[in-house]
Coordinates of C-alpha atoms and ligand atoms in Angstrom, one line a residue:
M1 CA -3.3 -26.4 -28.2
T2 CA -1.1 -28.1 -25.6
G3 CA 0.3 -27.0 -22.3
E4 CA -1.3 -26.1 -19.0
A5 CA -3.1 -22.8 -18.6
S6 CA -1.3 -20.7 -16.1
S7 CA -3.0 -19.8 -12.8
P8 CA -4.8 -16.4 -12.7
F9 CA -2.8 -15.8 -9.5
D10 CA 0.5 -16.3 -11.4
L11 CA 2.6 -13.1 -11.7
N12 CA 5.3 -14.4 -14.0
G13 CA 6.4 -11.8 -16.5
R14 CA 4.9 -9.0 -14.4
H15 CA 6.8 -6.0 -13.1
A16 CA 5.5 -4.4 -9.8
L17 CA 6.4 -1.3 -7.9
V18 CA 5.9 -1.8 -4.1
T19 CA 6.2 1.3 -1.9
G20 CA 6.8 1.0 1.8
A21 CA 8.8 -2.1 1.0
S22 CA 11.6 -1.4 3.5
T23 CA 9.5 -3.1 6.3
G24 CA 6.1 -4.4 7.4
I25 CA 3.2 -4.8 4.9
G26 CA 5.2 -3.5 2.0
R27 CA 8.1 -5.9 2.6
A28 CA 5.7 -8.9 2.9
T29 CA 4.0 -7.8 -0.3
A30 CA 7.3 -7.6 -2.2
V31 CA 8.3 -11.1 -0.9
L32 CA 5.0 -12.6 -2.0
L33 CA 4.9 -10.9 -5.4
A34 CA 8.4 -12.2 -6.1
Q35 CA 7.3 -15.7 -4.9
L36 CA 4.4 -15.5 -7.4
G37 CA 6.9 -14.8 -10.2
A38 CA 6.9 -11.0 -10.5
R39 CA 9.9 -8.8 -10.9
V40 CA 9.7 -6.2 -8.1
T41 CA 11.0 -2.6 -7.7
V42 CA 11.0 -1.8 -4.0
N43 CA 10.6 1.7 -2.7
G44 CA 11.1 3.3 0.7
R45 CA 13.6 5.8 2.2
S46 CA 15.9 3.5 4.0
V47 CA 18.5 2.2 1.6
A48 CA 19.8 -0.4 4.1
R49 CA 16.3 -1.8 4.8
L50 CA 15.5 -1.9 1.1
E51 CA 18.6 -3.9 0.6
E52 CA 17.4 -6.3 3.3
T53 CA 14.1 -6.7 1.5
L54 CA 15.9 -7.4 -1.8
G55 CA 17.8 -10.2 0.0
L56 CA 14.4 -11.9 0.8
L57 CA 13.1 -11.9 -2.7
Q58 CA 12.9 -15.1 -4.8
G59 CA 14.0 -14.8 -8.5
D60 CA 15.9 -12.3 -10.5
G61 CA 15.6 -8.7 -11.7
H62 CA 14.4 -7.1 -8.5
R63 CA 15.8 -3.6 -7.6
A64 CA 15.6 -0.9 -5.0
A65 CA 14.4 2.6 -5.9
P66 CA 14.8 4.7 -2.7
F67 CA 12.8 7.9 -2.9
D68 CA 11.0 10.1 -0.4
L69 CA 7.3 10.1 -1.5
A70 CA 6.7 13.2 0.5
D71 CA 8.1 15.0 -2.5
T72 CA 4.8 14.4 -4.3
D73 CA 5.3 16.8 -7.2
A74 CA 8.4 14.9 -8.2
I75 CA 6.7 11.4 -8.1
P76 CA 5.5 11.2 -11.8
R77 CA 9.0 12.2 -13.0
W78 CA 10.6 9.7 -10.7
M79 CA 8.2 6.9 -11.9
K80 CA 9.1 7.8 -15.5
A81 CA 12.7 7.3 -14.7
Q82 CA 12.0 4.0 -13.0
A83 CA 10.1 2.7 -16.0
E84 CA 12.9 3.9 -18.4
T85 CA 15.4 2.0 -16.3
A86 CA 13.5 -1.2 -15.5
G87 CA 10.6 -1.3 -17.9
P88 CA 7.0 -0.4 -17.6
F89 CA 4.9 -1.5 -14.6
D90 CA 2.0 -4.0 -14.5
G91 CA 1.2 -3.3 -10.9
L92 CA 1.6 -0.9 -8.1
A93 CA 1.1 -1.7 -4.4
H94 CA 1.2 1.6 -2.4
C95 CA 2.0 0.4 1.1
A96 CA 4.0 3.4 2.3
G97 CA 2.1 5.4 4.9
V98 CA 2.3 7.2 8.2
Q99 CA 0.1 7.0 11.3
V100 CA 0.4 9.6 14.0
G101 CA -2.4 10.1 16.5
K102 CA -3.4 13.6 17.6
P103 CA -6.6 15.0 19.1
V104 CA -8.2 17.5 16.7
R105 CA -7.6 20.4 19.1
S106 CA -3.9 20.0 18.4
V107 CA -4.1 19.5 14.7
D108 CA -2.5 22.3 12.7
R109 CA -1.9 22.8 9.1
A110 CA 1.6 21.4 9.1
F111 CA 0.4 18.1 10.8
F112 CA -2.6 17.9 8.4
D113 CA -0.3 18.4 5.3
H114 CA 2.2 15.9 6.6
I115 CA -0.4 13.1 7.0
L116 CA -2.4 13.9 3.9
H117 CA 0.7 14.2 1.7
A118 CA 2.2 11.0 2.9
N119 CA -1.0 8.9 2.7
L120 CA -3.3 10.4 0.1
L121 CA -1.5 12.9 -2.2
S122 CA 1.4 10.4 -2.7
A123 CA -1.2 7.9 -3.9
L124 CA -2.7 10.3 -6.4
A125 CA 0.8 11.3 -7.7
L126 CA 1.7 7.6 -8.0
A127 CA -1.5 6.9 -9.9
R128 CA -0.8 9.8 -12.2
G129 CA 2.8 8.6 -12.7
F130 CA 1.6 5.0 -13.4
R131 CA -0.8 6.2 -16.0
Q132 CA 1.9 8.1 -18.0
K133 CA 2.9 6.8 -21.4
G134 CA 5.6 4.3 -21.2
C135 CA 5.1 3.7 -17.4
N136 CA 2.5 0.9 -17.6
T137 CA 1.9 -2.1 -19.9
G138 CA -1.8 -1.5 -20.5
R139 CA -2.9 -4.4 -18.2
G140 CA -2.2 -2.6 -15.0
A141 CA -3.6 -2.8 -11.5
L142 CA -3.1 -0.4 -8.6
V143 CA -3.7 -1.4 -4.9
L144 CA -3.8 1.4 -2.3
V145 CA -3.6 0.5 1.4
S146 CA -6.4 2.1 3.3
S147 CA -7.4 1.1 6.8
V148 CA -10.5 0.1 8.8
A149 CA -9.9 3.6 10.3
A150 CA -11.7 4.9 7.2
E151 CA -14.9 3.1 8.3
I152 CA -15.1 3.7 12.1
G153 CA -14.8 6.6 14.5
Q154 CA -11.7 6.6 16.7
P155 CA -10.8 9.6 18.9
G156 CA -7.4 11.0 18.3
N157 CA -7.1 9.4 14.8
V158 CA -9.2 11.9 12.8
V159 CA -6.6 13.1 10.3
Y160 CA -5.2 9.6 9.6
A161 CA -8.8 8.3 9.2
A162 CA -9.6 11.2 6.8
S163 CA -6.5 10.3 4.7
K164 CA -7.4 6.6 4.6
G165 CA -11.1 7.4 3.8
G166 CA -9.8 9.7 1.0
L167 CA -7.9 6.8 -0.5
V168 CA -11.1 4.7 -0.7
S169 CA -13.0 7.6 -2.4
A170 CA -10.1 8.4 -4.7
S171 CA -9.7 4.8 -5.7
R172 CA -13.3 4.6 -6.9
G173 CA -12.8 7.7 -9.0
L174 CA -9.4 6.5 -10.3
A175 CA -11.0 3.2 -11.2
M176 CA -13.5 4.9 -13.5
E177 CA -11.0 7.5 -14.8
F178 CA -8.4 4.8 -15.7
L179 CA -10.9 2.3 -17.3
R180 CA -9.9 3.2 -20.9
D181 CA -6.2 2.7 -19.9
G182 CA -6.9 -0.8 -18.8
I183 CA -5.8 0.0 -15.3
R184 CA -7.9 -1.3 -12.3
V185 CA -7.7 0.5 -8.9
N186 CA -8.7 -1.1 -5.6
C187 CA -7.9 -0.7 -1.9
V188 CA -7.2 -3.1 0.9
A189 CA -8.3 -1.9 4.4
P190 CA -6.5 -3.7 7.2
A191 CA -7.3 -3.7 10.9
M192 CA -4.3 -3.9 13.3
V193 CA -1.3 -5.7 11.8
E194 CA 1.8 -6.6 13.7
T195 CA 4.4 -4.2 12.2
D196 CA 6.7 -1.4 13.3
M197 CA 3.7 0.9 12.9
M198 CA 1.8 -1.1 15.4
E199 CA 4.7 -1.1 17.8
R200 CA 5.0 2.7 17.6
F201 CA 1.2 2.9 18.3
R202 CA 1.6 0.5 21.3
Q203 CA 4.1 2.9 22.9
T204 CA 1.3 5.6 22.9
T205 CA -1.2 3.4 24.9
T206 CA -1.4 1.8 28.3
T207 CA -1.2 -2.0 28.5
D208 CA -5.0 -2.1 29.3
Q209 CA -5.8 0.1 26.3
F210 CA -3.7 -2.0 24.0
E211 CA -5.2 -5.3 25.3
A212 CA -8.7 -3.9 24.8
I213 CA -7.8 -3.2 21.2
R214 CA -6.5 -6.7 20.8
A215 CA -9.7 -8.1 22.3
A216 CA -11.7 -6.1 19.7
H217 CA -10.1 -8.2 17.0
P218 CA -12.1 -11.4 16.8
M219 CA -9.3 -13.3 15.1
G220 CA -6.4 -11.5 16.8
F221 CA -4.1 -9.1 15.1
G222 CA -3.1 -9.7 11.5
R223 CA 0.3 -10.5 10.1
P224 CA 1.9 -8.5 7.2
E225 CA 1.5 -11.7 5.1
D226 CA -2.3 -11.6 5.5
V227 CA -2.4 -8.2 3.8
A228 CA 0.2 -9.1 1.2
S229 CA -2.0 -12.0 0.1
A230 CA -5.0 -9.7 -0.5
I231 CA -2.8 -7.2 -2.4
A232 CA -1.3 -10.0 -4.6
F233 CA -4.9 -11.2 -5.4
L234 CA -6.0 -7.6 -6.4
L235 CA -2.9 -7.2 -8.6
S236 CA -3.4 -10.5 -10.3
D237 CA -5.7 -11.5 -13.2
A238 CA -7.7 -13.5 -10.6
S239 CA -9.3 -10.2 -9.7
R240 CA -9.7 -9.0 -13.3
W241 CA -13.4 -8.1 -12.8
I242 CA -12.9 -6.4 -9.4
N243 CA -12.6 -2.6 -9.7
G244 CA -13.0 0.3 -7.3
V245 CA -13.6 -1.7 -4.1
S246 CA -12.1 -1.5 -0.7
L247 CA -11.5 -5.0 0.7
P248 CA -11.4 -5.3 4.5
V249 CA -8.5 -7.5 5.6
D250 CA -9.4 -7.5 9.2
G251 CA -10.1 -10.9 10.7
G252 CA -13.7 -9.9 11.1
Y253 CA -13.1 -6.6 12.9
L254 CA -15.8 -4.7 10.9
A255 CA -18.2 -7.7 11.0
Q256 CA -19.1 -7.3 14.6
Ligands
NAP301 N1 0.1 -1.9 10.7 C1 -1.2 -1.6 10.9 O1 -1.8 -2.0 11.9 C2 -2.0 -1.0 9.7 C3 -3.4 -1.0 9.8 C4 -4.1 -0.4 8.7 C5 -3.4 0.2 7.7 N2 -2.1 0.2 7.7 C6 -1.4 0.8 6.5 O2 -0.6 -0.1 5.9 C7 0.5 0.6 5.3 C8 1.8 -0.1 5.7 O3 1.8 -0.1 7.2 P1 3.0 -0.8 8.0 O4 2.3 -1.2 9.3 O5 3.7 -1.8 7.2 O6 3.9 0.5 8.3 P2 5.4 0.7 8.8 O7 5.9 -0.6 9.4 O8 5.5 1.9 9.6 O9 6.1 0.9 7.4 C9 5.8 2.1 6.7 C10 6.6 2.0 5.4 O10 6.3 3.3 4.7 C11 7.5 3.8 4.2 N3 7.4 5.3 4.1 C12 6.8 6.1 5.1 N4 6.9 7.4 4.7 C13 7.6 7.4 3.5 C14 7.9 8.4 2.6 N5 7.7 9.7 2.8 N6 8.6 8.0 1.4 C15 8.8 6.7 1.1 N7 8.4 5.7 2.0 C16 7.8 6.0 3.1 C17 8.5 3.4 5.2 O11 9.8 3.3 4.6 P3 11.1 4.1 5.1 O12 11.0 4.2 6.6 O13 12.2 3.3 4.5 O14 11.0 5.4 4.5 C18 8.1 1.9 5.5 O15 8.6 1.0 4.5 C19 0.4 2.0 5.7 O16 -0.2 2.8 4.7 C20 -0.5 2.0 6.9 O17 -1.2 3.2 7.1 C21 -1.3 -0.4 8.7

């Protein structure tokens, strides 16, 4: 046999769906997956920002699929339509998410539902959609974006932390449930990453508070590309024997 074996990190011939791809971690993920050879379908709500993302992607065949993932019941149907249009998926990176801080005394049902739907129920509906006949190629991988917030106690962040902890537990269960479908399921758990989400968080803190958070990151804050690299690894064949884990991508934040 002649020819070089392709790298296990190579994503040529793969089709990936990236949610949250209109900015931040999702956009960086879409850019890297395309660089590695994948064809990428990018999701978010902002059509204009999805078009900007498409403009950053190397290669051909990429497309935008704007959709509000808060409509969780409609997600499996929406995914079916995407697969019918653009072909079945090999990978899903679920980067869409919302973070809103609130002390538990102010948490009501509407707030709880909003955060849990956006972060956790959306993931379950996407996983369900991905598993449908015709929606995956039988060599699939899902990566859900959790957070170090799932591992540590932070006042004012209880509901967000619960949603991200739920993703870790759910990914373990999904990993086992989807074994016979050839679909692996893992999480990445970033610490603070420089995105719009971090900027919005910064507005809610004093300079001193924010600098204390920065000081708690041994290697400084992360960049979206740092998380994208971990996601690309978990989507690729390089991680073919990794299943049901949550990988901290945190510059040593949890190691202290
Ligand atoms: N940045 C951090 O420090 C950090 C740390 C740990 C974990 N994370 C997690 O990493 C993920 C990405 O974070 P980020 O910092 O990149 O966030 P971001 O800059 O706020 O971007 C969030 C993305 O999610 C999309 N999105 C939100 N709600 C949506 C909905 N209902 N339907 C469809 N798309 C929706 C947004 O798209 P549209 O606005 O176009 O709808 C946007 O593309 C999130 O899950 C976040 O919880 C972030």
